mmCIF file of C-alpha atoms in Angstrom:
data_model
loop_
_atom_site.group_PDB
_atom_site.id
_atom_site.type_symbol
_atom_site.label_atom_id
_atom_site.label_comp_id
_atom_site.label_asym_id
_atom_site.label_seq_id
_atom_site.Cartn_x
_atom_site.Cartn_y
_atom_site.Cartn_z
ATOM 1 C CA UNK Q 1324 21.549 26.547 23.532
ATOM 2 C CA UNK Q 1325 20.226 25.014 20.527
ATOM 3 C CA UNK Q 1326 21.660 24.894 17.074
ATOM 4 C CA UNK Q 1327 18.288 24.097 14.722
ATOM 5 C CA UNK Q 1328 18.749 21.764 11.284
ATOM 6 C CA UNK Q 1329 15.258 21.130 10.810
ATOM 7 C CA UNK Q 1330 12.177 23.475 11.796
ATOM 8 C CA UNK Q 1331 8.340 21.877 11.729
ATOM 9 C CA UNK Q 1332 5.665 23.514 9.720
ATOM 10 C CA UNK Q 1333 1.935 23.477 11.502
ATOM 11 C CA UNK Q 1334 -1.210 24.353 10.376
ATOM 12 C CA UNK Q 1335 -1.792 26.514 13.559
ATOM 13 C CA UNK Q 1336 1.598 28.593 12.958
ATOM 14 C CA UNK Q 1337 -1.422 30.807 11.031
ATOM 15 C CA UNK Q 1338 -3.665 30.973 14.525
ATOM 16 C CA UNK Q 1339 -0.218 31.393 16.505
ATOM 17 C CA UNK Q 1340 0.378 34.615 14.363
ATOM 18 C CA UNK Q 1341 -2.571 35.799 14.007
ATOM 19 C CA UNK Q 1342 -2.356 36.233 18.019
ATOM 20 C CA UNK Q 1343 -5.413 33.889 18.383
ATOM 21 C CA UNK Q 1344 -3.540 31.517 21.191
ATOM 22 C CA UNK Q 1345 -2.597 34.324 23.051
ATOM 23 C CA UNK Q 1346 -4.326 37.640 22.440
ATOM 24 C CA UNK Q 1347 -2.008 38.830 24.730
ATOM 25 C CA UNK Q 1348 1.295 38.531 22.700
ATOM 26 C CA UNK Q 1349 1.684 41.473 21.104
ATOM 27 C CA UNK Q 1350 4.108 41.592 17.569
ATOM 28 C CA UNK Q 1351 6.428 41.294 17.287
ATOM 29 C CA UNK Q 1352 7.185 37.629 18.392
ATOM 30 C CA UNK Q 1353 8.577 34.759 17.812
ATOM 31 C CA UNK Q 1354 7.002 31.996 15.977
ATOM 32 C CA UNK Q 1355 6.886 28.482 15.451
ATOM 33 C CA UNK Q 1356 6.510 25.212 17.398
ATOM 34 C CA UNK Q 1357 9.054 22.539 16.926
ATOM 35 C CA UNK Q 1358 12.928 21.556 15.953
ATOM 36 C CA UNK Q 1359 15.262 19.168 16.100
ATOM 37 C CA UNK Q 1360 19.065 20.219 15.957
ATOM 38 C CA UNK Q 1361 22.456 19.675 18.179
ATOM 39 C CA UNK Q 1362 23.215 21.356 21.471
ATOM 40 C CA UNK Q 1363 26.313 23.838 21.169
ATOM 41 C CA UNK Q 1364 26.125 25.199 24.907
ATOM 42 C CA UNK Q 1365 25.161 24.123 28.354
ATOM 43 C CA UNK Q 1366 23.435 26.299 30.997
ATOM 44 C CA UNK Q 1367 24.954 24.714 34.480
ATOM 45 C CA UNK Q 1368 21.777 22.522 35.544
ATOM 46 C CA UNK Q 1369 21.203 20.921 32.052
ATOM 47 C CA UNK Q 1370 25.294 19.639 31.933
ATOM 48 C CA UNK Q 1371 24.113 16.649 34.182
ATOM 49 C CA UNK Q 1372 21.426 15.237 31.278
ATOM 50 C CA UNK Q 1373 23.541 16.966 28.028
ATOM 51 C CA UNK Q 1374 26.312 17.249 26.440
ATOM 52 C CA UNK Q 1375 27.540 19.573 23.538
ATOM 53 C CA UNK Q 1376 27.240 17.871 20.314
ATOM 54 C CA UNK Q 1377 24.328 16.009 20.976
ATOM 55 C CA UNK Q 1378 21.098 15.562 18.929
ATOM 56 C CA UNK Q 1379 18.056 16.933 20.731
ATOM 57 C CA UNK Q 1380 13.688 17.796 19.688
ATOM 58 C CA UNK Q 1381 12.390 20.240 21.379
ATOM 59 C CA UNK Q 1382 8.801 21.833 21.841
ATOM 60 C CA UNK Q 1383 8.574 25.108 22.201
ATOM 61 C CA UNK Q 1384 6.866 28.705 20.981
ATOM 62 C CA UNK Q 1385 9.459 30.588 19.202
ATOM 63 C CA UNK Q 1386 11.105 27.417 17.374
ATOM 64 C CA UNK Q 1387 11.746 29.198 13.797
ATOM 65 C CA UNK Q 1388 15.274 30.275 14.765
ATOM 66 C CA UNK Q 1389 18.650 29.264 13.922
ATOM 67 C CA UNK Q 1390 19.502 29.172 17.491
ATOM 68 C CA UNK Q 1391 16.941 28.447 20.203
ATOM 69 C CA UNK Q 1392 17.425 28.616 24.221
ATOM 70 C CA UNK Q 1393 15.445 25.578 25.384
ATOM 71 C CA UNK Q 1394 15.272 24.563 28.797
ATOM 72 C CA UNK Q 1395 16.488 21.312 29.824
ATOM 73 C CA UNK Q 1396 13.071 19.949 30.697
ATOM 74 C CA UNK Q 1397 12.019 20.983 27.457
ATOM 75 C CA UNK Q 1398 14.746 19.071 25.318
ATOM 76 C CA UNK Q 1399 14.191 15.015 24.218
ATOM 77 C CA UNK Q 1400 17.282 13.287 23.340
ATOM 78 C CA UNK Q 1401 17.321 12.118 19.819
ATOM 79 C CA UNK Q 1402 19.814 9.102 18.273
ATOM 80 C CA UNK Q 1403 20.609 11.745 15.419
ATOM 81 C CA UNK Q 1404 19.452 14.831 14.212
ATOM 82 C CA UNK Q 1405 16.916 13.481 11.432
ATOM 83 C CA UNK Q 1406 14.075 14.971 10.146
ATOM 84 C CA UNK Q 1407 11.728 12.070 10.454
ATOM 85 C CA UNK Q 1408 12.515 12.299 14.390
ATOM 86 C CA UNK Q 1409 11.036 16.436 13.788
ATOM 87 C CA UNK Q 1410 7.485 14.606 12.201
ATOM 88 C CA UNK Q 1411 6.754 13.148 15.736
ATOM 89 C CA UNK Q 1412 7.218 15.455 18.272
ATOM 90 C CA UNK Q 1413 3.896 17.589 17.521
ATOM 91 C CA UNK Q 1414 2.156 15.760 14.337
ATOM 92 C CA UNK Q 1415 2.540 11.969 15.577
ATOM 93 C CA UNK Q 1416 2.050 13.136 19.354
ATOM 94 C CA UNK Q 1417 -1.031 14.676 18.340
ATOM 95 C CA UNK Q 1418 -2.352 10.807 16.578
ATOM 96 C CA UNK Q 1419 -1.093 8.775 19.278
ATOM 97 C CA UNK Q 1420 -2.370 10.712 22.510
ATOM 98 C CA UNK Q 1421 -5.452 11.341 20.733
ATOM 99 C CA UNK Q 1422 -6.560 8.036 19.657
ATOM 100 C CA UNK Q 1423 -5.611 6.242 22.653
ATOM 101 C CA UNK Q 1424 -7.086 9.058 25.165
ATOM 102 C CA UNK Q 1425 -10.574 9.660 23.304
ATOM 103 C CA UNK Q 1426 -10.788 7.391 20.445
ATOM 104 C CA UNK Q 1427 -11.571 3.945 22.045
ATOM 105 C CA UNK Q 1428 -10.137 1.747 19.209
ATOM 106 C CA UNK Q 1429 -10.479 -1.836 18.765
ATOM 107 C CA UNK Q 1430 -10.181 -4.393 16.252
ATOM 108 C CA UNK Q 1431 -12.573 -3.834 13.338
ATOM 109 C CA UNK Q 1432 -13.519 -0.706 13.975
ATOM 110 C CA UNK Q 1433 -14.016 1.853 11.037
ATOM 111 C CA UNK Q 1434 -12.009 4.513 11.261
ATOM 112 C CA UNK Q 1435 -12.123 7.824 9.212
ATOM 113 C CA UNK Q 1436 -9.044 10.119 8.871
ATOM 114 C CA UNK Q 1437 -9.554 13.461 6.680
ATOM 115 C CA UNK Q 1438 -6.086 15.220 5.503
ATOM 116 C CA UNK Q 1439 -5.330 11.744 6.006
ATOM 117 C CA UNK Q 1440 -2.152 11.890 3.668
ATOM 118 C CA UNK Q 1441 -1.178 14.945 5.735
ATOM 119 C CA UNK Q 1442 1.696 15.866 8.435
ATOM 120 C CA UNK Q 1443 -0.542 14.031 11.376
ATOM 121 C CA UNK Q 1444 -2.830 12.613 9.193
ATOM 122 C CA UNK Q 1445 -0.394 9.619 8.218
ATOM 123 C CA UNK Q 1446 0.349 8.869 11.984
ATOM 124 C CA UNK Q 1447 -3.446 8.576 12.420
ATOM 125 C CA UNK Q 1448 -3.859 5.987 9.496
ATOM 126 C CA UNK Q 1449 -0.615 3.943 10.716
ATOM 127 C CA UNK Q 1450 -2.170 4.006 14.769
ATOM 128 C CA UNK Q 1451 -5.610 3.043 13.440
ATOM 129 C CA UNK Q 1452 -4.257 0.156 11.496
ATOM 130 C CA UNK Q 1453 -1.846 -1.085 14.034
ATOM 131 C CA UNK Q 1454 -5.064 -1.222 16.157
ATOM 132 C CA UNK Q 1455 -6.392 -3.839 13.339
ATOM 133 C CA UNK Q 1456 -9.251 -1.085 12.178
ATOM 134 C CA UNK Q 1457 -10.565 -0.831 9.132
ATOM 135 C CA UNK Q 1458 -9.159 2.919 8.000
ATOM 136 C CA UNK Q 1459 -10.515 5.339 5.603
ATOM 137 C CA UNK Q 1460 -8.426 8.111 4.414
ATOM 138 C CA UNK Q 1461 -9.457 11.270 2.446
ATOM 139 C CA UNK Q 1462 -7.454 13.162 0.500
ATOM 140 C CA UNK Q 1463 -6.745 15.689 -2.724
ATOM 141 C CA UNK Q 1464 -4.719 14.187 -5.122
ATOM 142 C CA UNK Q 1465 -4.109 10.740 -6.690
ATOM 143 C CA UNK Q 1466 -0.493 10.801 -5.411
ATOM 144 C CA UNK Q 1467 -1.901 11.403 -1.691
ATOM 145 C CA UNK Q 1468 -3.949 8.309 -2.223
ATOM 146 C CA UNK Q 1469 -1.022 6.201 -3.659
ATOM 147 C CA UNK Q 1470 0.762 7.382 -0.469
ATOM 148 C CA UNK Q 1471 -1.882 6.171 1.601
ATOM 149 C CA UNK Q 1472 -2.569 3.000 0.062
ATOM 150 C CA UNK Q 1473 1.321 2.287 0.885
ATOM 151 C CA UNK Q 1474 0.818 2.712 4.475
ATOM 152 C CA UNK Q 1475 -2.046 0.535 4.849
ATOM 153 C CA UNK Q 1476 -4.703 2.953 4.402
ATOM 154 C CA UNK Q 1477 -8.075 0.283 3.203
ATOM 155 C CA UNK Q 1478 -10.121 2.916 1.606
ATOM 156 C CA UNK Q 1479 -8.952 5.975 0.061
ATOM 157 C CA UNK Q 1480 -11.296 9.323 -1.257
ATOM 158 C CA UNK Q 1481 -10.232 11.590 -3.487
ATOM 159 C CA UNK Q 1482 -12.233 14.730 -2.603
ATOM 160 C CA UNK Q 1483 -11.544 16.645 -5.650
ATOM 161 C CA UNK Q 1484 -13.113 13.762 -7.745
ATOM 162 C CA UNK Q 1485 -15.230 11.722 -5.990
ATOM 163 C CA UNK Q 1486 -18.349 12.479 -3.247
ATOM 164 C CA UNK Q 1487 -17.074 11.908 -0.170
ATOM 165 C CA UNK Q 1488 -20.404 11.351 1.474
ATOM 166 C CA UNK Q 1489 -21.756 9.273 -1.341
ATOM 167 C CA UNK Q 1490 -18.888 7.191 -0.676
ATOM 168 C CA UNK Q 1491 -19.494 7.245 2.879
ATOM 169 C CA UNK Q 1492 -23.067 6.067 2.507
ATOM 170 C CA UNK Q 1493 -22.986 3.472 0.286
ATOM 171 C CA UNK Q 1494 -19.892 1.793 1.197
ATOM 172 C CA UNK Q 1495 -20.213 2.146 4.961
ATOM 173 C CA UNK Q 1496 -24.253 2.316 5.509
ATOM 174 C CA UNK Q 1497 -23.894 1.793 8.964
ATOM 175 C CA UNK Q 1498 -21.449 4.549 9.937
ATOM 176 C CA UNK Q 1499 -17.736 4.858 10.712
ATOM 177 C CA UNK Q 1500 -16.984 4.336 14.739
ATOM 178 C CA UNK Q 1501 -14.238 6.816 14.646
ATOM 179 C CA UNK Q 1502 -13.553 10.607 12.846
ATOM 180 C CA UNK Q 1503 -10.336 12.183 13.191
ATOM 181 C CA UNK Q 1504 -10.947 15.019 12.006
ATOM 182 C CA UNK Q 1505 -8.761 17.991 11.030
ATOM 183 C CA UNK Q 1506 -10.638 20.084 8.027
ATOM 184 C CA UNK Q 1507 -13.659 21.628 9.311
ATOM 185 C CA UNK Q 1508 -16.261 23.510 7.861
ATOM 186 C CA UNK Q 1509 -18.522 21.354 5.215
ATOM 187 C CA UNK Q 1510 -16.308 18.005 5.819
ATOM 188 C CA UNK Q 1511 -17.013 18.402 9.670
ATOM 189 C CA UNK Q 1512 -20.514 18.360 8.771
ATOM 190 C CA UNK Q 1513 -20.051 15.334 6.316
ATOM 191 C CA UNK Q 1514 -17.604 13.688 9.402
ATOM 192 C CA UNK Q 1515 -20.940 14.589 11.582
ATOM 193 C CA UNK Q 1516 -23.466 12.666 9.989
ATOM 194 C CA UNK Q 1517 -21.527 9.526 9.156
ATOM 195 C CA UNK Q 1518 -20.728 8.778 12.242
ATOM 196 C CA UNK Q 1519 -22.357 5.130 13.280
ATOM 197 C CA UNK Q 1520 -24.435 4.645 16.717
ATOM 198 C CA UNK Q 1521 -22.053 5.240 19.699
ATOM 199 C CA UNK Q 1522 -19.357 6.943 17.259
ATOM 200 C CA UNK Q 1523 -16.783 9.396 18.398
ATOM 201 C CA UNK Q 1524 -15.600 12.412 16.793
ATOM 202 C CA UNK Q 1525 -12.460 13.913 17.839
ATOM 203 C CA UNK Q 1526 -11.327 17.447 16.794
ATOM 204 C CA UNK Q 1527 -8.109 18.125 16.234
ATOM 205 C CA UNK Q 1528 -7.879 21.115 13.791
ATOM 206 C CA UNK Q 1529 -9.875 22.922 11.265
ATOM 207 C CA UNK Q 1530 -7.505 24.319 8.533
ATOM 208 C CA UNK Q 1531 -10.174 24.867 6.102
ATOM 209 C CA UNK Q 1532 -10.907 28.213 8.190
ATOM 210 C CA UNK Q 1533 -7.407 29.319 9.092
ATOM 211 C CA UNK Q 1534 -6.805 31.791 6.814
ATOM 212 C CA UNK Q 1535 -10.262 33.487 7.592
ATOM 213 C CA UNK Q 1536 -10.429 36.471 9.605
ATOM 214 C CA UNK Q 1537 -12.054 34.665 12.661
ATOM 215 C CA UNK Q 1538 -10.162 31.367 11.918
ATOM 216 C CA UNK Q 1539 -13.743 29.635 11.231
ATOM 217 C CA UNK Q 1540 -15.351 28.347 8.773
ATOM 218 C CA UNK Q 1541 -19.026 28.119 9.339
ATOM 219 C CA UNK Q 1542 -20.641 24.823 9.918
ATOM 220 C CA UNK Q 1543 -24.076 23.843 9.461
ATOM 221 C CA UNK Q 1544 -24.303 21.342 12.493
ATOM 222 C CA UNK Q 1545 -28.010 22.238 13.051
ATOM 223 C CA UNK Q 1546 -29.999 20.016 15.471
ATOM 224 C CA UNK Q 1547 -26.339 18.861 16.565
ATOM 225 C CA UNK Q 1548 -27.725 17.419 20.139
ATOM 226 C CA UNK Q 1549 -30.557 15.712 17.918
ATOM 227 C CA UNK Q 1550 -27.899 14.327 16.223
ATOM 228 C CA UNK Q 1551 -25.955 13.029 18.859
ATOM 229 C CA UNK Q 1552 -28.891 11.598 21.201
ATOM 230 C CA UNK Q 1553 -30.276 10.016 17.790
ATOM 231 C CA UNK Q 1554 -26.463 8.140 18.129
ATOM 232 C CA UNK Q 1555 -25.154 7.937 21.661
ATOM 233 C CA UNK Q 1556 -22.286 9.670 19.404
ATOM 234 C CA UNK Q 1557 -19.683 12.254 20.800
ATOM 235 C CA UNK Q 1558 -17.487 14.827 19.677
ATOM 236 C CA UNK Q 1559 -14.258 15.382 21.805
ATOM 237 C CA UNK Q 1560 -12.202 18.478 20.837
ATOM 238 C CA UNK Q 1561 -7.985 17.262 21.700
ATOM 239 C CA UNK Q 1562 -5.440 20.392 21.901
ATOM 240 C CA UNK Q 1563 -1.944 18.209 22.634
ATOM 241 C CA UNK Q 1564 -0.967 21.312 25.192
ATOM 242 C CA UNK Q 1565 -3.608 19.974 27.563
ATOM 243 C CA UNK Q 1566 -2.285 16.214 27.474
ATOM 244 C CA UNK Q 1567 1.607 16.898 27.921
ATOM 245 C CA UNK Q 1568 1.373 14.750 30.811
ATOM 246 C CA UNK Q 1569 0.943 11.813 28.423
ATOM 247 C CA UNK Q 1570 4.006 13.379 25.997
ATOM 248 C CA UNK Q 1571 6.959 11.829 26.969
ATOM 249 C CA UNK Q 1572 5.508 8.230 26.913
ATOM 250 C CA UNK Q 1573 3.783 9.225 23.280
ATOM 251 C CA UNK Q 1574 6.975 10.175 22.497
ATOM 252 C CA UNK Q 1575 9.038 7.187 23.122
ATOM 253 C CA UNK Q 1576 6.996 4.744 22.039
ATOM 254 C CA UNK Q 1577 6.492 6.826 18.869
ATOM 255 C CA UNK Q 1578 10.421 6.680 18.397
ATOM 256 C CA UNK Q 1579 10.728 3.219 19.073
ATOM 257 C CA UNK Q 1580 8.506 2.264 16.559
ATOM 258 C CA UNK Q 1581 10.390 4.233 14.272
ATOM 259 C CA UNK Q 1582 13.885 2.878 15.266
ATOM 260 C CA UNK Q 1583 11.966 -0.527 14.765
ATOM 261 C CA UNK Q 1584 10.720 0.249 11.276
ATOM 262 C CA UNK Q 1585 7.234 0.197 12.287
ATOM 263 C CA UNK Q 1586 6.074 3.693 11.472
ATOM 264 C CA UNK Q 1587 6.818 5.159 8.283
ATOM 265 C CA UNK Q 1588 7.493 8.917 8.586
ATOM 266 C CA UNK Q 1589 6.918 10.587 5.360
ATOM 267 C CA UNK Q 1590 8.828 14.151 5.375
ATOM 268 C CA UNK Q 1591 8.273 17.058 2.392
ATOM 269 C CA UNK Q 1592 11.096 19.334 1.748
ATOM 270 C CA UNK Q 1593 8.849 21.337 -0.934
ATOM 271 C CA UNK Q 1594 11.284 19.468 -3.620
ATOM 272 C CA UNK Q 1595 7.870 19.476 -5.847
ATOM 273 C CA UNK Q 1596 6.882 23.401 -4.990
ATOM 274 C CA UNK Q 1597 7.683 25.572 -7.621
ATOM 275 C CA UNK Q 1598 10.816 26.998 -6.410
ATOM 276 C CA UNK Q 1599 12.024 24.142 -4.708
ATOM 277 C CA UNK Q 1600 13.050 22.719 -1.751
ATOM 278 C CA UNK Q 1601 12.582 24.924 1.661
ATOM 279 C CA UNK Q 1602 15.833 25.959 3.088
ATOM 280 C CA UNK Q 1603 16.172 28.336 5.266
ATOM 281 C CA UNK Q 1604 13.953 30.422 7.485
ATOM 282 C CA UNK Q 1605 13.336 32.823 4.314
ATOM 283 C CA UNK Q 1606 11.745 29.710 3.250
ATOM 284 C CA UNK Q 1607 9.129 29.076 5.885
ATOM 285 C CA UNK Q 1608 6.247 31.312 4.464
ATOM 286 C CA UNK Q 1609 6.278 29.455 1.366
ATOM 287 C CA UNK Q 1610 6.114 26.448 3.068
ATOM 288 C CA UNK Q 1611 3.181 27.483 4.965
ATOM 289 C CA UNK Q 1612 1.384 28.536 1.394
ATOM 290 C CA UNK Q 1613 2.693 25.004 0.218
ATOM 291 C CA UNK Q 1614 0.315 23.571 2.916
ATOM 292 C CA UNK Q 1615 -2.498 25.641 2.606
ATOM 293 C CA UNK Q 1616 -2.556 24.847 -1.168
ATOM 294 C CA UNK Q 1617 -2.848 21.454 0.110
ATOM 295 C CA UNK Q 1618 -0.138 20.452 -1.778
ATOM 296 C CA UNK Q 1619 2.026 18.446 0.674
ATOM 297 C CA UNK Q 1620 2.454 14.432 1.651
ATOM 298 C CA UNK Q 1621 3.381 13.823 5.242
ATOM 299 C CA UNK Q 1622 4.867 16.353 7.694
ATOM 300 C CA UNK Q 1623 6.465 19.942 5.305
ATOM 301 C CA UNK Q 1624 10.216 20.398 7.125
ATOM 302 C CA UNK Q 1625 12.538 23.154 6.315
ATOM 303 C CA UNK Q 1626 15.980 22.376 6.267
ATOM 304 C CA UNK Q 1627 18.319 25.162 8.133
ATOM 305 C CA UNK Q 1628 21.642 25.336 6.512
ATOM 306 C CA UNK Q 1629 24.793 25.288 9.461
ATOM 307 C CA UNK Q 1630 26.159 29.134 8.536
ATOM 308 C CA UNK Q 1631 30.139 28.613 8.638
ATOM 309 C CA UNK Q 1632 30.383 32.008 9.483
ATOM 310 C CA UNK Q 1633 28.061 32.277 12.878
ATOM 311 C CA UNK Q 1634 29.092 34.240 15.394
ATOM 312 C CA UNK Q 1635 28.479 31.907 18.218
#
């Protein structure tokens, strides 16, 4: 038994409740995907890898709870219950596995990351560049792009004021290698057509259609086999449940980089949303509008106050 300090915020909790990754759930349910926290009580089998008191992530449906039952397997040790450990176990997962499964980098390769300045957009940029690629982030805001600019990012685009595929064309004519793509809708189309001869896109998400009824927005993507024969170019979808073989290696190497200060975790408690900071699990809705509003830099984490007066 888990008691939780910091919850994650996703982008799919919206398709999770909205019963679209498991039509079969019916409400009401638990939500949420990750935590990090301390371990108040052993079940008999887990007392060999646990103790009481000790830090622990864990991954599981159901997360947004002051108290979570996790099973051992399920549990990663942590040095201390931190919220930057809480930005790696789904958002940095997501970059690492990704990019080194489907995204073939190499030195000097252009890479483009869209919500780059985003909860797994930032792990994205950092990978890319620690792969000596030449990365291009978008983003919203000039704040984002300061942000990005700090963790190496080469080329920043501010979508609200400048044309991302203007930018795209003139500065890279030949194409970018590499999309990591998030957004959907028109900047999946935009991601589309820049792509360079033998170029991969990889999708991880499209938030731009979330909040839509079907969870889509429409893309154009005519002649799309056209386009990719024209290329040799690919798109690759990457859903991190199908790679948890690769997890616990992602994972450790993700936290020694960290430990090493190598990989700069950037964690939003909503201090700039306009009630404040996001305590609580009253709080989580508004940190999920605080997303969609596209207002966050790095990974949104709600804080979970200890209650002196818990029953347990």
């Amino acid at each position: 038994l888990f008691s939780s300090r910091f919850v994650g915020i996703n982008a799919s909790d919206i398709n999770y409740s909205a019963g679209r990754y498991d039509a079969s759930v019916k409400p009401p349910f638990d939500i949420g995907f990750e935590g990090v926290g301390d371990v108040v009580a052993l079940g008999l089998s887990a007392s060999a890898d646990f103790t009481v008191g000790q830090a622990v992530a864990y991954l599981k449906a159901g997360s947004f709870a002051e108290y979570t039952v996790v099973p051992a397997k399920q549990a990663v040790p942590l040095p201390s219950v931190k919220p930057e450990f809480l930005t790696l176990m789904v958002s940095g997962a997501t970059a690492y596995i990704s990019l080194k499964e489907l995204g073939e980098l190499s030195e000097g390769k252009k890479v483009l990351v869209t919500a780059a300045a985003g909860g797994t957009g930032q792990f994205a940029v950092q990978l890319a560049k620690k792969a000596k690629c030449h990365v291009i982030g978008t983003c919203s805001s000039d704040e984002k792009g300061g942000f990005l600019k700090s963790i190496g990012c080469d080329r920043t685009i501010n979508c609200k004021t400048e044309n991302v595929e203007s930018v795209l064309r003139k500065d890279y004519p030949e194409g970018v290698d590499v999309v990591y793509e998030s957004v959907g809708g028109k900047m999946f189309d935009l991601a589309l057509n820049s792509l360079a001869t033998k170029g991969r896109l990889i999708v991880i998400g499209f938030i731009a259609g979330y909040q839509s009824p079907t969870g889509l927005q429409p893309i154009k993507a005519e002649f799309l086999p056209a386009k990719l024969l024209k290329k040799s170019a690919s798109i690759r979808g990457f859903f991190l449940n199908h790679y948890l073989s690769e997890y616990k290696m992602a994972l450790k190497h993700l936290l020694e980089m960290y430990e090493r200060g190598d990989l700069v975790c950037e964690v939003d408690f909503g201090d700039m949303s306009p009630e404040g900071k996001f305590t609580g699990l009253e709080s989580v809705f508004r940190a999920v509008d605080y997303m969609y509003m596209g207002k966050n830099v790095g990974k949104i984490v709600v804080e979970l106050p200890h209650s002196v007066n818990s029953k347990l």
